[in-house]
Coordinates of C-alpha atoms in Angstrom, one line a residue:
M1 CA -15.5 0.9 9.5
S2 CA -17.2 4.3 8.9
T3 CA -19.9 5.6 11.0
Y4 CA -23.2 6.9 9.5
V5 CA -25.9 9.1 10.7
L6 CA -29.1 8.5 9.1
V7 CA -31.8 12.0 9.3
H8 CA -34.9 11.5 8.7
G9 CA -37.3 14.3 7.1
A10 CA -40.4 15.8 8.0
W11 CA -43.1 13.9 9.6
H12 CA -41.1 11.0 9.2
S13 CA -39.1 9.2 12.3
G14 CA -35.9 7.3 12.5
R15 CA -37.7 3.8 12.2
C16 CA -38.0 4.7 8.5
W17 CA -34.5 3.6 8.0
E18 CA -35.1 0.2 10.0
R19 CA -34.5 -1.4 6.3
V20 CA -31.1 0.5 5.9
V21 CA -29.1 0.4 9.0
P22 CA -29.1 -3.7 9.3
L23 CA -27.5 -3.5 5.8
L24 CA -24.9 -0.7 6.6
T25 CA -24.4 -2.5 9.8
S26 CA -24.0 -6.3 8.2
A27 CA -21.0 -4.5 6.2
G28 CA -18.8 -3.7 9.2
H29 CA -20.2 -0.2 9.6
R30 CA -21.6 2.0 12.5
A31 CA -25.1 3.3 11.8
A32 CA -27.1 5.4 14.0
A33 CA -30.7 6.3 13.0
P34 CA -32.4 8.7 15.9
S35 CA -35.9 10.7 16.0
L36 CA -35.5 14.1 16.1
T37 CA -37.3 15.7 18.5
G38 CA -41.5 15.9 17.9
Y39 CA -40.9 12.5 16.5
G40 CA -41.1 8.5 17.3
D41 CA -39.9 8.1 20.7
K42 CA -39.3 11.9 21.3
A43 CA -42.9 12.7 20.0
R44 CA -44.2 13.8 23.6
L45 CA -41.8 16.9 23.0
L46 CA -43.4 18.0 19.7
G47 CA -44.3 21.9 20.3
P48 CA -44.3 25.4 18.9
G49 CA -41.0 26.0 19.9
V50 CA -39.6 23.1 17.9
G51 CA -37.7 24.4 14.7
L52 CA -35.0 23.8 12.5
D53 CA -32.5 24.9 15.4
T54 CA -33.8 22.3 17.8
H55 CA -33.6 19.3 15.2
A56 CA -29.9 20.6 14.4
G57 CA -29.0 20.2 17.9
D58 CA -30.3 16.8 18.1
I59 CA -27.6 15.5 15.5
V60 CA -24.8 18.1 16.7
E61 CA -25.6 16.1 20.5
L62 CA -25.8 12.4 19.2
I63 CA -22.5 13.1 17.5
T64 CA -20.7 14.7 20.0
G65 CA -22.2 12.8 22.7
N66 CA -21.1 9.7 21.4
D67 CA -17.8 11.4 20.3
L68 CA -18.4 10.3 16.9
T69 CA -15.9 11.7 14.1
D70 CA -15.5 10.8 10.5
V71 CA -19.3 10.9 10.3
I72 CA -21.0 9.8 6.8
L73 CA -24.2 12.2 7.8
V74 CA -27.0 11.8 5.2
G75 CA -30.3 13.8 5.1
H76 CA -33.8 13.0 3.7
S77 CA -35.6 15.9 2.4
Y78 CA -36.5 18.3 5.0
A79 CA -33.3 16.9 6.6
G80 CA -30.9 18.5 4.1
L81 CA -31.3 21.6 6.4
V82 CA -30.8 19.7 9.4
I83 CA -27.5 18.4 8.5
S84 CA -26.5 21.5 6.9
S85 CA -27.2 23.4 10.1
A86 CA -25.5 20.1 12.0
A87 CA -22.1 20.6 9.7
N88 CA -21.8 24.2 10.0
R89 CA -21.8 23.6 13.9
I90 CA -19.0 20.9 13.9
P91 CA -17.5 20.3 10.7
E92 CA -14.3 18.6 12.3
R93 CA -16.9 15.8 12.9
I94 CA -18.0 15.4 9.2
A95 CA -16.6 13.3 6.6
H96 CA -19.2 13.7 4.1
L97 CA -22.6 15.2 3.4
V98 CA -25.2 12.9 1.6
Y99 CA -28.3 14.9 0.2
L100 CA -30.7 12.6 -0.2
D101 CA -34.0 13.8 -2.0
A102 CA -33.3 16.7 0.0
M103 CA -33.6 20.6 0.2
V104 CA -30.0 21.9 -0.1
P105 CA -29.7 25.6 1.6
E106 CA -27.8 28.3 0.8
D107 CA -26.6 30.6 4.2
G108 CA -29.8 32.2 5.4
E109 CA -32.4 30.3 3.9
S110 CA -35.3 28.5 5.1
A111 CA -37.2 25.4 3.8
V112 CA -39.6 28.3 2.0
D113 CA -36.9 29.6 0.0
V114 CA -35.6 26.3 -0.9
Q115 CA -39.0 24.7 -1.6
P116 CA -41.5 27.3 -2.0
V117 CA -44.3 25.0 -1.9
T118 CA -43.8 24.6 1.7
Q119 CA -45.2 28.1 2.3
A120 CA -48.8 27.0 1.2
L121 CA -48.3 24.3 4.6
I122 CA -47.6 27.0 7.1
D123 CA -50.7 28.7 5.4
R124 CA -52.7 25.9 5.7
A125 CA -51.5 25.6 9.7
A126 CA -52.2 29.3 10.4
Q127 CA -55.9 28.6 9.3
S128 CA -56.3 25.6 11.4
G129 CA -57.0 25.2 15.3
T130 CA -53.1 25.1 16.6
G131 CA -51.7 27.3 13.8
W132 CA -48.3 25.9 14.4
R133 CA -48.5 22.3 13.3
I134 CA -48.8 20.9 10.1
P135 CA -50.3 17.3 9.2
P136 CA -48.7 14.6 6.9
M137 CA -49.3 14.7 3.3
P138 CA -51.9 12.7 2.4
E139 CA -51.4 9.5 0.2
L140 CA -52.1 10.6 -3.5
P141 CA -53.1 8.4 -6.3
T142 CA -50.1 5.8 -7.7
P143 CA -48.0 6.0 -9.0
L144 CA -46.9 9.0 -6.0
G145 CA -48.5 7.1 -3.0
L146 CA -47.6 8.3 0.7
F147 CA -44.4 10.1 0.0
G148 CA -43.4 7.6 -3.0
V149 CA -44.6 4.5 -1.0
T150 CA -46.9 3.0 -3.0
D151 CA -47.2 -1.2 -1.3
P152 CA -50.1 -1.2 0.9
A153 CA -48.6 -2.9 3.9
D154 CA -45.3 -0.5 3.5
V155 CA -48.0 2.8 3.1
A156 CA -50.0 1.3 6.6
W157 CA -46.8 1.2 8.4
L158 CA -45.4 4.6 7.4
R159 CA -48.7 6.2 8.0
A160 CA -47.9 4.3 11.8
M161 CA -44.7 6.3 12.4
L162 CA -45.5 10.0 10.9
S163 CA -45.9 13.2 13.0
D164 CA -47.2 16.5 13.1
Q165 CA -44.3 19.0 11.6
P166 CA -43.9 22.1 13.1
V167 CA -44.3 25.2 11.3
L168 CA -41.2 26.6 12.7
C169 CA -38.9 24.1 11.3
L170 CA -39.9 25.4 8.0
Q171 CA -39.1 29.1 8.8
Q172 CA -36.4 29.1 10.8
P173 CA -33.3 30.1 8.5
V174 CA -29.8 27.8 8.0
R175 CA -26.7 29.3 9.1
L176 CA -23.4 28.0 6.9
D177 CA -21.0 30.9 8.0
N178 CA -18.5 28.3 9.1
P179 CA -15.7 28.4 6.4
A180 CA -14.8 24.8 7.2
T181 CA -17.9 23.2 6.3
H182 CA -17.6 24.1 2.6
A183 CA -14.6 21.6 3.0
I184 CA -16.9 19.0 3.8
P185 CA -17.5 16.6 0.5
R186 CA -21.1 16.3 -0.8
T187 CA -23.0 13.9 -2.2
H188 CA -26.5 14.2 -3.8
I189 CA -29.2 10.9 -4.4
H190 CA -32.1 12.2 -6.3
C191 CA -35.2 9.7 -6.7
V192 CA -36.6 10.3 -10.1
A193 CA -39.8 8.2 -10.6
G194 CA -43.0 10.0 -8.9
V195 CA -42.1 13.4 -8.2
P196 CA -45.8 15.5 -7.0
E197 CA -46.4 18.2 -8.9
G198 CA -45.4 21.8 -7.6
I199 CA -42.3 19.9 -6.1
T200 CA -39.0 21.6 -8.0
R201 CA -35.0 20.5 -7.2
R202 CA -32.4 23.1 -7.6
P203 CA -29.9 21.7 -9.9
V204 CA -26.3 20.9 -8.6
P205 CA -23.7 22.8 -9.4
A206 CA -21.5 21.5 -11.2
T207 CA -19.1 21.9 -8.5
Q208 CA -19.0 21.5 -5.4
P209 CA -18.4 24.2 -2.2
N210 CA -14.9 22.0 -1.9
G211 CA -14.3 22.9 -5.4
S212 CA -14.2 19.5 -6.5
P213 CA -16.9 17.8 -9.5
A214 CA -20.3 17.4 -8.0
Q215 CA -21.8 14.0 -7.4
V216 CA -24.8 13.2 -8.0
W217 CA -26.3 9.9 -8.4
E218 CA -30.2 8.8 -9.3
L219 CA -32.6 5.9 -7.6
P220 CA -35.6 5.3 -10.1
T221 CA -38.2 5.3 -7.1
G222 CA -40.1 8.0 -4.9
H223 CA -39.4 9.9 -2.4
D224 CA -39.0 7.5 0.4
C225 CA -36.1 5.0 -1.1
M226 CA -35.3 4.1 1.9
I227 CA -38.6 2.1 2.2
T228 CA -38.5 1.5 -1.3
M229 CA -35.2 0.5 -2.4
P230 CA -33.2 -0.3 0.6
A231 CA -30.7 -2.4 -0.9
E232 CA -29.6 -0.3 -4.2
L233 CA -29.7 2.5 -1.5
T234 CA -27.6 0.8 0.7
E235 CA -25.3 0.1 -2.1
L236 CA -25.0 3.9 -3.0
L237 CA -23.9 4.6 0.5
L238 CA -21.3 2.1 1.0
K239 CA -19.7 3.6 -2.1
L240 CA -18.6 6.4 0.2
A241 CA -16.9 4.5 3.2

């Protein structure tokens, strides 16, 4: 039995994994899909002081508080930063890092460094009434949809779970200064359909930090593959168990 911890990206909540968690557990594994501070059942905690460090702490607390080990830690989108930061703190508890259509940072980088288009979101927030919160991205014409989701029922479901994103999440740098973190195997899963203009993906180096060949898989769907292709995503995740 493996233990999966599934970490949602910006604006989302743990509910976005509701189609994946049952598939993992029915295959005999444990799966947790928490909402980060400021989202879902923790939306009341949203504030200007919530940042990347807060969210990494959420995951560290979940893993250590439940004494989880050999964790397959999956980060979607912005959560690539979150799982990197969390793994740096508790590498001995992480068996595998999965970057799911995610930002993949180097030491000292923020979301703006990894995905420069996010600076425009920060600038937009600075011109708003609060200055610290970024509303969810708007729905775009098909095939882009809402984070790659185009089915009207799914769009409505997704929209109901979205919250504003604190600017600090995109500004705080990742710390990857623990050498043990580099030994953790990595897998990259890319969603290759309907990529919005301005979104760039860094090439995955041919060699992982631990010296193994890079492992990159693709799904022919939009960004929120846990909603649009949950069975296919789960099939890939089960290969890591």
